[in-house]
Amino acid sequence: MNGGLLVAGTTSDAGKSVVTAGICRWLVRQGVKVAPFKAQNMSLNSFVTREGAEIGRAQAMQAQACRIEPTAQMNPVLLKPGGEQSSQVVLLGRPVGEMSARGYHGGRQQRLLGTVLDCLAELRGTYDAVICEGAGSPAEINLRRTDIVNMGIARGARLPVLVVGDIDRGGVFASFFGTVALLSPEDQELIAGFLVNKFRGDVGLLEPGLDMLRDLTGRPAYGVLPFRHGLGIDEEDGLRVSLRGTVRESTVAPPVGEDVLRVAVCAIPLMSNFTDVDALAAEPGVVVRFVDRPEELADADLVVVPGTRGTVRALAWLRERGLADALRARAAEGRPTLGICGGFQILGEHIEDEVESRAGEVPGLGLLPVRVRFAREKTLTRPTGEALGEPVEGYEIHHGVAEVLGGDAFLDGCRVGPTWGTHWHGSLESDAFRRAFLREVAAAAGRRFVPAPDTSFAALREEQLDRLGDLIEQHADTDALWRLIESGAPQGLPFIPPGAPA
């Protein structure tokens, strides 16, 4: 078997990432050797593979759904926005420069098509099936000429395409029909059918519309997935309303001790890897929320300053909003704060940046004895170590090089009283370390909070991936899906006018 499938969407956030992960988990449970693939990803949530390559976290999560290690081939192009007009281009896991949107879509993107097709071919030569994820919508006709992630990759590799639509947003039938009708005849030949996502209610009421859609397009629906809370793990972009729902059903487990622990995460600009706090949200009795006003820190037992793609910009934002003064006041009062990556750099004394913002020398908040100099070479590692008497592992993605001048050692950073800083992403996923850290936070905050003794973040993530596999197995036409992956798009699919403009 050398099967493949491209999961496209009528819109961004239609559910492509979770559907791809669900199909991967369903296949691996059938004994299929499967891998995920996304030619081009735009995201500030990234991950470091074992070989030191940076890829989107969504693809790392999908690799976990496949029960394999992620590699750079699974996400050969990663775009990390640095503002409204430009992004850092990461090619095969390594940054190759900054580029404007016009410059990228003006020629650079199309030149990468050969690279991404080579990566896909390598995966298809290694695995029984490769489940690819598209980006945005395949019907973005203004970008079709240079597309390498939707119909460009489907045409290049002759992949059948399954279009996912989010019915919870409304207009899903028009979106399905319009997506097909805006594509060229050659592209339409590969659009095999549709998958309805996030349906609430009686499927019987939807079936007449699905029958009419098949009559209009000649293409079937491959399933109707019901709405489920907490399936949006490791999103590419955006900010979730409820983090807890991403690792556990919506019922909030009661605290083990007498008190809950309140965590406030500063919603700084260009926030990256906000998935770092998922492990905190998984703990019974820990309440996590994102904040952007100083008064919202007043009742927080722990404040997290997360990573960012714009350290100097985020620092200015904290000052403008009064959050910088609130963080200084917390430190003076002995109240806990944790800075991660860019947040760690912000808490230091001094930043010298001629790389990311080119702002030169900028004073930090001065809460940790650390001086940071931005290097052109990006640090991409998977460190392991020990902290608070417990084993811990994480991953690093940063240009800033920290010189620690004092304080107590804490991972690669330092600690001064109840203020901690580290470049390590993902450290809180180490269960014993997370519990030790939360005990320290609770003691400093004066809370009678007790971490649950048996919370396993890895087990919760596995449960969630199994729930995605269950959704596909129980609510998709898996026999038809199998034929599609194995044999490609059906022959003779009708053309729906008007098609793509010349």
Tab-separated table of N, CA and C in Angstrom, residues 275-429:
chain	number	residue	atom	x	y	z
A	275	THR	N	0.923	26.654	24.209
A	275	THR	CA	0.638	25.281	24.637
A	275	THR	C	1.444	24.896	25.876
A	276	ASP	N	2.456	25.712	26.250
A	276	ASP	CA	3.233	25.419	27.459
A	276	ASP	C	2.357	25.317	28.696
A	277	VAL	N	1.242	26.065	28.731
A	277	VAL	CA	0.411	26.063	29.939
A	277	VAL	C	-0.678	24.997	29.901
A	278	ASP	N	-0.751	24.217	28.827
A	278	ASP	CA	-1.744	23.136	28.776
A	278	ASP	C	-1.592	22.162	29.936
A	279	ALA	N	-0.339	21.872	30.293
A	279	ALA	CA	-0.111	20.915	31.373
A	279	ALA	C	-0.593	21.464	32.710
A	280	LEU	N	-0.528	22.780	32.887
A	280	LEU	CA	-1.084	23.382	34.098
A	280	LEU	C	-2.604	23.254	34.097
A	281	ALA	N	-3.203	23.523	32.943
A	281	ALA	CA	-4.657	23.436	32.838
A	281	ALA	C	-5.166	22.021	33.034
A	282	ALA	N	-4.302	21.025	32.829
A	282	ALA	CA	-4.708	19.627	33.016
A	282	ALA	C	-4.798	19.231	34.479
A	283	GLU	N	-4.202	20.036	35.349
A	283	GLU	CA	-4.176	19.696	36.771
A	283	GLU	C	-5.505	20.024	37.448
A	284	PRO	N	-6.099	19.071	38.170
A	284	PRO	CA	-7.305	19.369	38.941
A	284	PRO	C	-7.050	20.513	39.925
A	285	GLY	N	-7.938	21.489	39.917
A	285	GLY	CA	-7.804	22.601	40.847
A	285	GLY	C	-6.963	23.754	40.347
A	286	VAL	N	-6.418	23.662	39.119
A	286	VAL	CA	-5.660	24.775	38.533
A	286	VAL	C	-6.543	25.462	37.499
A	287	VAL	N	-6.728	26.758	37.665
A	287	VAL	CA	-7.573	27.549	36.769
A	287	VAL	C	-6.664	28.466	35.961
A	288	VAL	N	-6.664	28.295	34.635
A	288	VAL	CA	-5.787	29.060	33.747
A	288	VAL	C	-6.614	30.028	32.922
A	289	ARG	N	-6.161	31.281	32.855
A	289	ARG	CA	-6.826	32.253	31.991
A	289	ARG	C	-5.776	33.180	31.382
A	290	PHE	N	-6.113	33.765	30.225
A	290	PHE	CA	-5.247	34.736	29.576
A	290	PHE	C	-5.705	36.141	29.934
A	291	VAL	N	-4.755	37.038	30.174
A	291	VAL	CA	-5.089	38.376	30.667
A	291	VAL	C	-4.327	39.422	29.872
A	292	ASP	N	-4.873	40.646	29.853
A	292	ASP	CA	-4.180	41.752	29.194
A	292	ASP	C	-4.319	43.063	29.956
A	293	ARG	N	-4.733	42.986	31.239
A	293	ARG	CA	-4.859	44.192	32.070
A	293	ARG	C	-4.214	43.940	33.429
A	294	PRO	N	-3.591	44.956	34.009
A	294	PRO	CA	-2.876	44.742	35.279
A	294	PRO	C	-3.785	44.302	36.410
A	295	GLU	N	-5.027	44.782	36.434
A	295	GLU	CA	-5.923	44.399	37.527
A	295	GLU	C	-6.261	42.910	37.495
A	296	GLU	N	-6.081	42.271	36.344
A	296	GLU	CA	-6.362	40.840	36.247
A	296	GLU	C	-5.272	39.990	36.895
A	297	LEU	N	-4.168	40.619	37.282
A	297	LEU	CA	-3.115	39.893	37.991
A	297	LEU	C	-3.333	39.874	39.495
A	298	ALA	N	-4.284	40.662	39.963
A	298	ALA	CA	-4.432	40.877	41.405
A	298	ALA	C	-4.688	39.580	42.167
A	299	ASP	N	-5.533	38.706	41.623
A	299	ASP	CA	-5.871	37.481	42.363
A	299	ASP	C	-5.114	36.271	41.839
A	300	ALA	N	-4.121	36.495	40.977
A	300	ALA	CA	-3.381	35.369	40.389
A	300	ALA	C	-2.343	34.851	41.379
A	301	ASP	N	-2.340	33.544	41.567
A	301	ASP	CA	-1.312	32.917	42.404
A	301	ASP	C	-0.012	32.724	41.631
A	302	LEU	N	-0.130	32.598	40.322
A	302	LEU	CA	1.044	32.485	39.450
A	302	LEU	C	0.753	33.271	38.188
A	303	VAL	N	1.722	34.071	37.758
A	303	VAL	CA	1.637	34.747	36.463
A	303	VAL	C	2.685	34.130	35.544
A	304	VAL	N	2.268	33.783	34.340
A	304	VAL	CA	3.181	33.250	33.334
A	304	VAL	C	3.364	34.288	32.240
A	305	VAL	N	4.612	34.635	31.963
A	305	VAL	CA	4.937	35.465	30.804
A	305	VAL	C	5.460	34.496	29.748
A	306	PRO	N	4.674	34.214	28.699
A	306	PRO	CA	5.010	33.128	27.780
A	306	PRO	C	6.020	33.549	26.717
A	307	GLY	N	6.289	32.623	25.811
A	307	GLY	CA	7.174	32.908	24.702
A	307	GLY	C	6.554	33.879	23.718
A	308	THR	N	7.395	34.491	22.895
A	308	THR	CA	6.928	35.439	21.886
A	308	THR	C	7.921	35.501	20.749
A	309	ARG	N	7.416	35.774	19.573
A	309	ARG	CA	8.268	35.971	18.395
A	309	ARG	C	8.784	37.415	18.337
A	310	GLY	N	8.316	38.268	19.265
A	310	GLY	CA	8.747	39.660	19.293
A	310	GLY	C	9.007	40.107	20.719
A	311	THR	N	10.169	39.744	21.276
A	311	THR	CA	10.465	40.013	22.687
A	311	THR	C	10.417	41.502	23.004
A	312	VAL	N	11.077	42.325	22.200
A	312	VAL	CA	11.116	43.767	22.468
A	312	VAL	C	9.723	44.379	22.308
A	313	ARG	N	8.999	43.950	21.294
A	313	ARG	CA	7.632	44.443	21.106
A	313	ARG	C	6.741	44.056	22.286
A	314	ALA	N	6.859	42.813	22.748
A	314	ALA	CA	6.056	42.362	23.894
A	314	ALA	C	6.418	43.135	25.156
A	315	LEU	N	7.695	43.428	25.337
A	315	LEU	CA	8.140	44.210	26.492
A	315	LEU	C	7.522	45.605	26.471
A	316	ALA	N	7.513	46.239	25.298
A	316	ALA	CA	6.896	47.564	25.174
A	316	ALA	C	5.399	47.496	25.470
A	317	TRP	N	4.748	46.430	25.011
A	317	TRP	CA	3.313	46.245	25.251
A	317	TRP	C	3.020	46.098	26.746
A	318	LEU	N	3.851	45.337	27.450
A	318	LEU	CA	3.674	45.183	28.895
A	318	LEU	C	3.804	46.531	29.603
A	319	ARG	N	4.731	47.349	29.151
A	319	ARG	CA	4.915	48.668	29.764
A	319	ARG	C	3.741	49.579	29.451
A	320	GLU	N	3.302	49.577	28.202
A	320	GLU	CA	2.195	50.451	27.802
A	320	GLU	C	0.918	50.138	28.572
A	321	ARG	N	0.689	48.882	28.870
A	321	ARG	CA	-0.554	48.459	29.511
A	321	ARG	C	-0.487	48.470	31.037
A	322	GLY	N	0.652	48.796	31.577
A	322	GLY	CA	0.785	48.795	33.034
A	322	GLY	C	1.072	47.432	33.615
A	323	LEU	N	1.203	46.414	32.774
A	323	LEU	CA	1.484	45.071	33.264
A	323	LEU	C	2.917	44.947	33.774
A	324	ALA	N	3.843	45.724	33.198
A	324	ALA	CA	5.232	45.686	33.664
A	324	ALA	C	5.316	46.130	35.123
A	325	ASP	N	4.631	47.216	35.451
A	325	ASP	CA	4.626	47.687	36.843
A	325	ASP	C	3.968	46.665	37.762
A	326	ALA	N	2.906	46.013	37.271
A	326	ALA	CA	2.228	44.995	38.086
A	326	ALA	C	3.147	43.803	38.332
A	327	LEU	N	3.953	43.426	37.347
A	327	LEU	CA	4.888	42.322	37.530
A	327	LEU	C	5.987	42.693	38.521
A	328	ARG	N	6.464	43.930	38.454
A	328	ARG	CA	7.474	44.378	39.430
A	328	ARG	C	6.894	44.371	40.841
A	329	ALA	N	5.652	44.816	40.963
A	329	ALA	CA	5.013	44.839	42.283
A	329	ALA	C	4.867	43.432	42.839
A	330	ARG	N	4.534	42.460	41.965
A	330	ARG	CA	4.420	41.071	42.414
A	330	ARG	C	5.747	40.580	42.964
A	331	ALA	N	6.827	40.876	42.238
A	331	ALA	CA	8.143	40.422	42.691
A	331	ALA	C	8.489	41.032	44.041
A	332	ALA	N	8.182	42.320	44.220
A	332	ALA	CA	8.474	42.998	45.488
A	332	ALA	C	7.681	42.398	46.641
A	333	GLU	N	6.484	41.885	46.322
A	333	GLU	CA	5.621	41.291	47.349
A	333	GLU	C	5.896	39.803	47.543
A	334	GLY	N	6.831	39.234	46.759
A	334	GLY	CA	7.149	37.820	46.894
A	334	GLY	C	6.093	36.903	46.304
A	335	ARG	N	5.440	37.370	45.220
A	335	ARG	CA	4.383	36.561	44.598
A	335	ARG	C	4.914	35.928	43.313
A	336	PRO	N	4.546	34.686	43.022
A	336	PRO	CA	5.205	33.906	41.962
A	336	PRO	C	4.952	34.404	40.533
A	337	THR	N	6.026	34.375	39.749
A	337	THR	CA	5.983	34.671	38.314
A	337	THR	C	6.939	33.717	37.606
A	338	LEU	N	6.510	33.210	36.438
A	338	LEU	CA	7.334	32.332	35.616
A	338	LEU	C	7.453	32.924	34.226
A	339	GLY	N	8.680	33.141	33.756
A	339	GLY	CA	8.920	33.572	32.385
A	339	GLY	C	9.472	32.423	31.571
A	340	ILE	N	8.880	32.190	30.392
A	340	ILE	CA	9.306	31.097	29.520
A	340	ILE	C	9.801	31.683	28.204
A	341	CYS	N	11.012	31.346	27.816
A	341	CYS	CA	11.631	31.758	26.566
A	341	CYS	C	11.617	33.284	26.441
A	342	GLY	N	10.833	33.860	25.518
A	342	GLY	CA	10.781	35.310	25.410
A	342	GLY	C	10.358	35.968	26.705
A	343	GLY	N	9.468	35.316	27.459
A	343	GLY	CA	9.057	35.834	28.757
A	343	GLY	C	10.197	35.855	29.752
A	344	PHE	N	11.063	34.853	29.690
A	344	PHE	CA	12.279	34.816	30.510
A	344	PHE	C	13.187	35.991	30.156
A	345	GLN	N	13.369	36.232	28.870
A	345	GLN	CA	14.207	37.345	28.431
A	345	GLN	C	13.653	38.689	28.908
A	346	ILE	N	12.348	38.833	28.880
A	346	ILE	CA	11.688	40.069	29.321
A	346	ILE	C	11.950	40.336	30.797
A	347	LEU	N	12.003	39.282	31.606
A	347	LEU	CA	12.199	39.454	33.053
A	347	LEU	C	13.641	39.818	33.409
A	348	GLY	N	14.557	39.744	32.460
A	348	GLY	CA	15.961	40.026	32.723
A	348	GLY	C	16.265	41.516	32.821
A	349	GLU	N	17.560	41.810	32.956
A	349	GLU	CA	17.993	43.188	33.166
A	349	GLU	C	18.165	43.965	31.869
A	350	HIS	N	18.593	43.266	30.816
A	350	HIS	CA	19.049	43.983	29.631
A	350	HIS	C	18.897	43.093	28.408
A	351	ILE	N	18.465	43.683	27.286
A	351	ILE	CA	18.326	42.960	26.026
A	351	ILE	C	19.089	43.721	24.951
A	352	GLU	N	19.906	43.004	24.215
A	352	GLU	CA	20.606	43.585	23.064
A	352	GLU	C	20.140	42.847	21.822
A	353	ASP	N	19.347	43.546	20.992
A	353	ASP	CA	18.691	42.876	19.872
A	353	ASP	C	18.974	43.605	18.558
A	354	GLU	N	19.850	43.019	17.759
A	354	GLU	CA	20.105	43.502	16.410
A	354	GLU	C	19.599	42.496	15.373
A	355	VAL	N	18.796	41.532	15.829
A	355	VAL	CA	18.355	40.441	14.957
A	355	VAL	C	16.845	40.448	14.769
A	356	GLU	N	16.086	40.325	15.855
A	356	GLU	CA	14.644	40.162	15.765
A	356	GLU	C	13.946	41.496	15.533
A	357	SER	N	14.156	42.460	16.436
A	357	SER	CA	13.524	43.780	16.309
A	357	SER	C	14.474	44.840	15.777
A	358	ARG	N	15.791	44.540	15.874
A	358	ARG	CA	16.847	45.502	15.511
A	358	ARG	C	16.718	46.796	16.333
A	359	ALA	N	16.259	46.645	17.555
A	359	ALA	CA	16.066	47.809	18.432
A	359	ALA	C	17.322	48.190	19.195
A	360	GLY	N	18.364	47.381	19.104
A	360	GLY	CA	19.593	47.675	19.838
A	360	GLY	C	19.454	47.320	21.305
A	361	GLU	N	19.941	48.182	22.172
A	361	GLU	CA	19.931	47.910	23.608
A	361	GLU	C	18.622	48.398	24.233
A	362	VAL	N	17.985	47.502	24.969
A	362	VAL	CA	16.685	47.791	25.596
A	362	VAL	C	16.723	47.268	27.025
A	363	PRO	N	16.317	48.072	28.021
A	363	PRO	CA	16.272	47.553	29.390
A	363	PRO	C	15.111	46.592	29.583
A	364	GLY	N	15.371	45.491	30.291
A	364	GLY	CA	14.303	44.567	30.640
A	364	GLY	C	13.607	45.004	31.920
A	365	LEU	N	12.813	44.102	32.486
A	365	LEU	CA	12.083	44.445	33.711
A	365	LEU	C	12.964	44.377	34.948
A	366	GLY	N	14.137	43.742	34.842
A	366	GLY	CA	15.075	43.733	35.956
A	366	GLY	C	14.688	42.843	37.111
A	367	LEU	N	13.868	41.830	36.856
A	367	LEU	CA	13.434	40.944	37.934
A	367	LEU	C	14.355	39.734	38.087
A	368	LEU	N	15.165	39.462	37.076
A	368	LEU	CA	16.133	38.370	37.137
A	368	LEU	C	17.493	38.891	36.695
A	369	PRO	N	18.604	38.394	37.307
A	369	PRO	CA	19.952	38.853	36.955
A	369	PRO	C	20.442	38.204	35.666
A	370	VAL	N	19.863	38.627	34.557
A	370	VAL	CA	20.120	38.008	33.259
A	370	VAL	C	20.302	39.100	32.207
A	371	ARG	N	21.294	38.924	31.355
A	371	ARG	CA	21.496	39.797	30.205
A	371	ARG	C	21.357	38.948	28.944
A	372	VAL	N	20.628	39.465	27.956
A	372	VAL	CA	20.290	38.698	26.758
A	372	VAL	C	20.850	39.396	25.520
A	373	ARG	N	21.513	38.622	24.699
A	373	ARG	CA	21.991	39.123	23.403
A	373	ARG	C	21.421	38.213	22.309
A	374	PHE	N	20.794	38.832	21.314
A	374	PHE	CA	20.199	38.050	20.232
A	374	PHE	C	21.272	37.656	19.217
A	375	ALA	N	21.327	36.351	18.930
A	375	ALA	CA	22.268	35.813	17.937
A	375	ALA	C	21.515	35.507	16.650
A	376	ARG	N	22.221	35.570	15.530
A	376	ARG	CA	21.569	35.262	14.249
A	376	ARG	C	21.249	33.773	14.142
A	377	GLU	N	22.072	32.948	14.719
A	377	GLU	CA	21.823	31.506	14.722
A	377	GLU	C	20.754	31.184	15.755
A	378	LYS	N	19.757	30.418	15.364
A	378	LYS	CA	18.678	30.055	16.284
A	378	LYS	C	19.058	28.803	17.065
A	379	THR	N	18.816	28.831	18.369
A	379	THR	CA	19.012	27.650	19.210
A	379	THR	C	17.806	26.731	19.061
A	380	LEU	N	18.050	25.485	18.661
A	380	LEU	CA	17.005	24.471	18.507
A	380	LEU	C	17.522	23.187	19.138
A	381	THR	N	17.072	22.900	20.357
A	381	THR	CA	17.570	21.731	21.078
A	381	THR	C	16.446	21.056	21.850
A	382	ARG	N	16.713	19.824	22.313
A	382	ARG	CA	15.801	19.047	23.159
A	382	ARG	C	16.542	18.703	24.454
A	383	PRO	N	16.667	19.642	25.399
A	383	PRO	CA	17.447	19.387	26.605
A	383	PRO	C	16.711	18.496	27.603
A	384	THR	N	17.492	17.847	28.445
A	384	THR	CA	16.967	17.105	29.590
A	384	THR	C	17.797	17.489	30.806
A	385	GLY	N	17.211	17.339	31.978
A	385	GLY	CA	17.953	17.684	33.184
A	385	GLY	C	17.143	17.394	34.430
A	386	GLU	N	17.434	18.157	35.470
A	386	GLU	CA	16.751	17.986	36.749
A	386	GLU	C	16.528	19.360	37.358
A	387	ALA	N	15.375	19.532	37.979
A	387	ALA	CA	15.075	20.773	38.688
A	387	ALA	C	14.093	20.459	39.806
A	388	LEU	N	14.237	21.152	40.909
A	388	LEU	CA	13.402	20.937	42.102
A	388	LEU	C	13.429	19.471	42.516
A	389	GLY	N	14.569	18.811	42.253
A	389	GLY	CA	14.741	17.423	42.661
A	389	GLY	C	14.049	16.413	41.773
A	390	GLU	N	13.564	16.844	40.597
A	390	GLU	CA	12.820	15.935	39.723
A	390	GLU	C	13.379	15.983	38.301
A	391	PRO	N	13.279	14.872	37.553
A	391	PRO	CA	13.717	14.885	36.151
A	391	PRO	C	12.777	15.733	35.300
A	392	VAL	N	13.348	16.373	34.301
A	392	VAL	CA	12.546	17.241	33.449
A	392	VAL	C	13.165	17.283	32.064
A	393	GLU	N	12.332	17.406	31.043
A	393	GLU	CA	12.814	17.582	29.682
A	393	GLU	C	11.976	18.640	28.996
A	394	GLY	N	12.520	19.220	27.931
A	394	GLY	CA	11.812	20.274	27.223
A	394	GLY	C	12.391	20.457	25.837
A	395	TYR	N	12.167	21.625	25.266
A	395	TYR	CA	12.756	21.965	23.970
A	395	TYR	C	12.959	23.465	23.903
A	396	GLU	N	13.989	23.891	23.177
A	396	GLU	CA	14.348	25.302	23.085
A	396	GLU	C	14.251	25.790	21.648
A	397	ILE	N	13.661	26.997	21.484
A	397	ILE	CA	13.525	27.647	20.177
A	397	ILE	C	13.726	29.137	20.415
A	398	HIS	N	14.938	29.660	20.193
A	398	HIS	CA	15.154	31.074	20.487
A	398	HIS	C	16.430	31.586	19.839
A	399	HIS	N	16.417	32.892	19.551
A	399	HIS	CA	17.619	33.587	19.087
A	399	HIS	C	18.367	34.235	20.248
A	400	GLY	N	17.655	34.521	21.340
A	400	GLY	CA	18.275	35.197	22.469
A	400	GLY	C	19.195	34.278	23.252
A	401	VAL	N	20.424	34.756	23.500
A	401	VAL	CA	21.392	34.006	24.301
A	401	VAL	C	21.467	34.673	25.672
A	402	ALA	N	21.145	33.923	26.726
A	402	ALA	CA	21.055	34.490	28.073
A	402	ALA	C	22.355	34.283	28.846
A	403	GLU	N	22.855	35.352	29.432
A	403	GLU	CA	23.984	35.279	30.359
A	403	GLU	C	23.412	35.440	31.768
A	404	VAL	N	23.425	34.358	32.535
A	404	VAL	CA	22.865	34.371	33.891
A	404	VAL	C	23.954	34.830	34.853
A	405	LEU	N	23.679	35.914	35.560
A	405	LEU	CA	24.682	36.557	36.410
A	405	LEU	C	24.472	36.325	37.898
A	406	GLY	N	23.433	35.580	38.247
A	406	GLY	CA	23.182	35.349	39.668
A	406	GLY	C	21.917	34.543	39.872
A	407	GLY	N	21.398	34.566	41.088
A	407	GLY	CA	20.210	33.802	41.422
A	407	GLY	C	20.519	32.328	41.593
A	408	ASP	N	19.501	31.557	41.860
A	408	ASP	CA	19.631	30.104	41.984
A	408	ASP	C	19.386	29.464	40.630
A	409	ALA	N	20.086	28.377	40.347
A	409	ALA	CA	19.937	27.684	39.067
A	409	ALA	C	18.513	27.147	38.923
A	410	PHE	N	17.954	27.296	37.717
A	410	PHE	CA	16.629	26.761	37.398
A	410	PHE	C	16.634	26.393	35.921
A	411	LEU	N	16.702	25.087	35.635
A	411	LEU	CA	16.849	24.609	34.268
A	411	LEU	C	18.022	25.346	33.619
A	412	ASP	N	17.824	26.009	32.458
A	412	ASP	CA	18.930	26.750	31.853
A	412	ASP	C	18.975	28.197	32.332
A	413	GLY	N	17.962	28.599	33.139
A	413	GLY	CA	17.850	29.987	33.579
A	413	GLY	C	18.169	30.146	35.041
A	414	CYS	N	17.319	30.877	35.740
A	414	CYS	CA	17.578	31.110	37.158
A	414	CYS	C	16.292	31.434	37.893
A	415	ARG	N	16.435	31.519	39.202
A	415	ARG	CA	15.318	31.832	40.091
A	415	ARG	C	15.804	32.823	41.134
A	416	VAL	N	14.997	33.839	41.368
A	416	VAL	CA	15.227	34.766	42.473
A	416	VAL	C	13.942	34.800	43.290
A	417	GLY	N	13.971	34.184	44.454
A	417	GLY	CA	12.749	34.092	45.251
A	417	GLY	C	11.678	33.345	44.474
A	418	PRO	N	10.476	33.922	44.378
A	418	PRO	CA	9.400	33.251	43.650
A	418	PRO	C	9.312	33.680	42.185
A	419	THR	N	10.389	34.227	41.623
A	419	THR	CA	10.426	34.585	40.198
A	419	THR	C	11.359	33.620	39.479
A	420	TRP	N	10.809	32.890	38.517
A	420	TRP	CA	11.561	31.881	37.773
A	420	TRP	C	11.667	32.286	36.306
A	421	GLY	N	12.738	31.855	35.646
A	421	GLY	CA	12.869	32.081	34.216
A	421	GLY	C	13.644	30.974	33.546
A	422	THR	N	13.195	30.556	32.358
A	422	THR	CA	13.859	29.499	31.602
A	422	THR	C	13.518	29.626	30.126
A	423	HIS	N	14.413	29.144	29.271
A	423	HIS	CA	14.126	29.054	27.842
A	423	HIS	C	13.378	27.775	27.495
A	424	TRP	N	13.263	26.847	28.422
A	424	TRP	CA	12.717	25.528	28.110
A	424	TRP	C	11.205	25.571	27.919
A	425	HIS	N	10.755	25.304	26.708
A	425	HIS	CA	9.337	25.030	26.470
A	425	HIS	C	9.044	23.586	26.872
A	426	GLY	N	7.792	23.315	27.225
A	426	GLY	CA	7.366	21.942	27.463
A	426	GLY	C	7.815	21.322	28.765
A	427	SER	N	8.531	22.078	29.604
A	427	SER	CA	9.045	21.476	30.841
A	427	SER	C	7.915	21.059	31.780
A	428	LEU	N	6.795	21.787	31.738
A	428	LEU	CA	5.691	21.490	32.652
A	428	LEU	C	4.950	20.203	32.275
A	429	GLU	N	5.268	19.624	31.121
A	429	GLU	CA	4.683	18.334	30.760
A	429	GLU	C	5.353	17.180	31.506
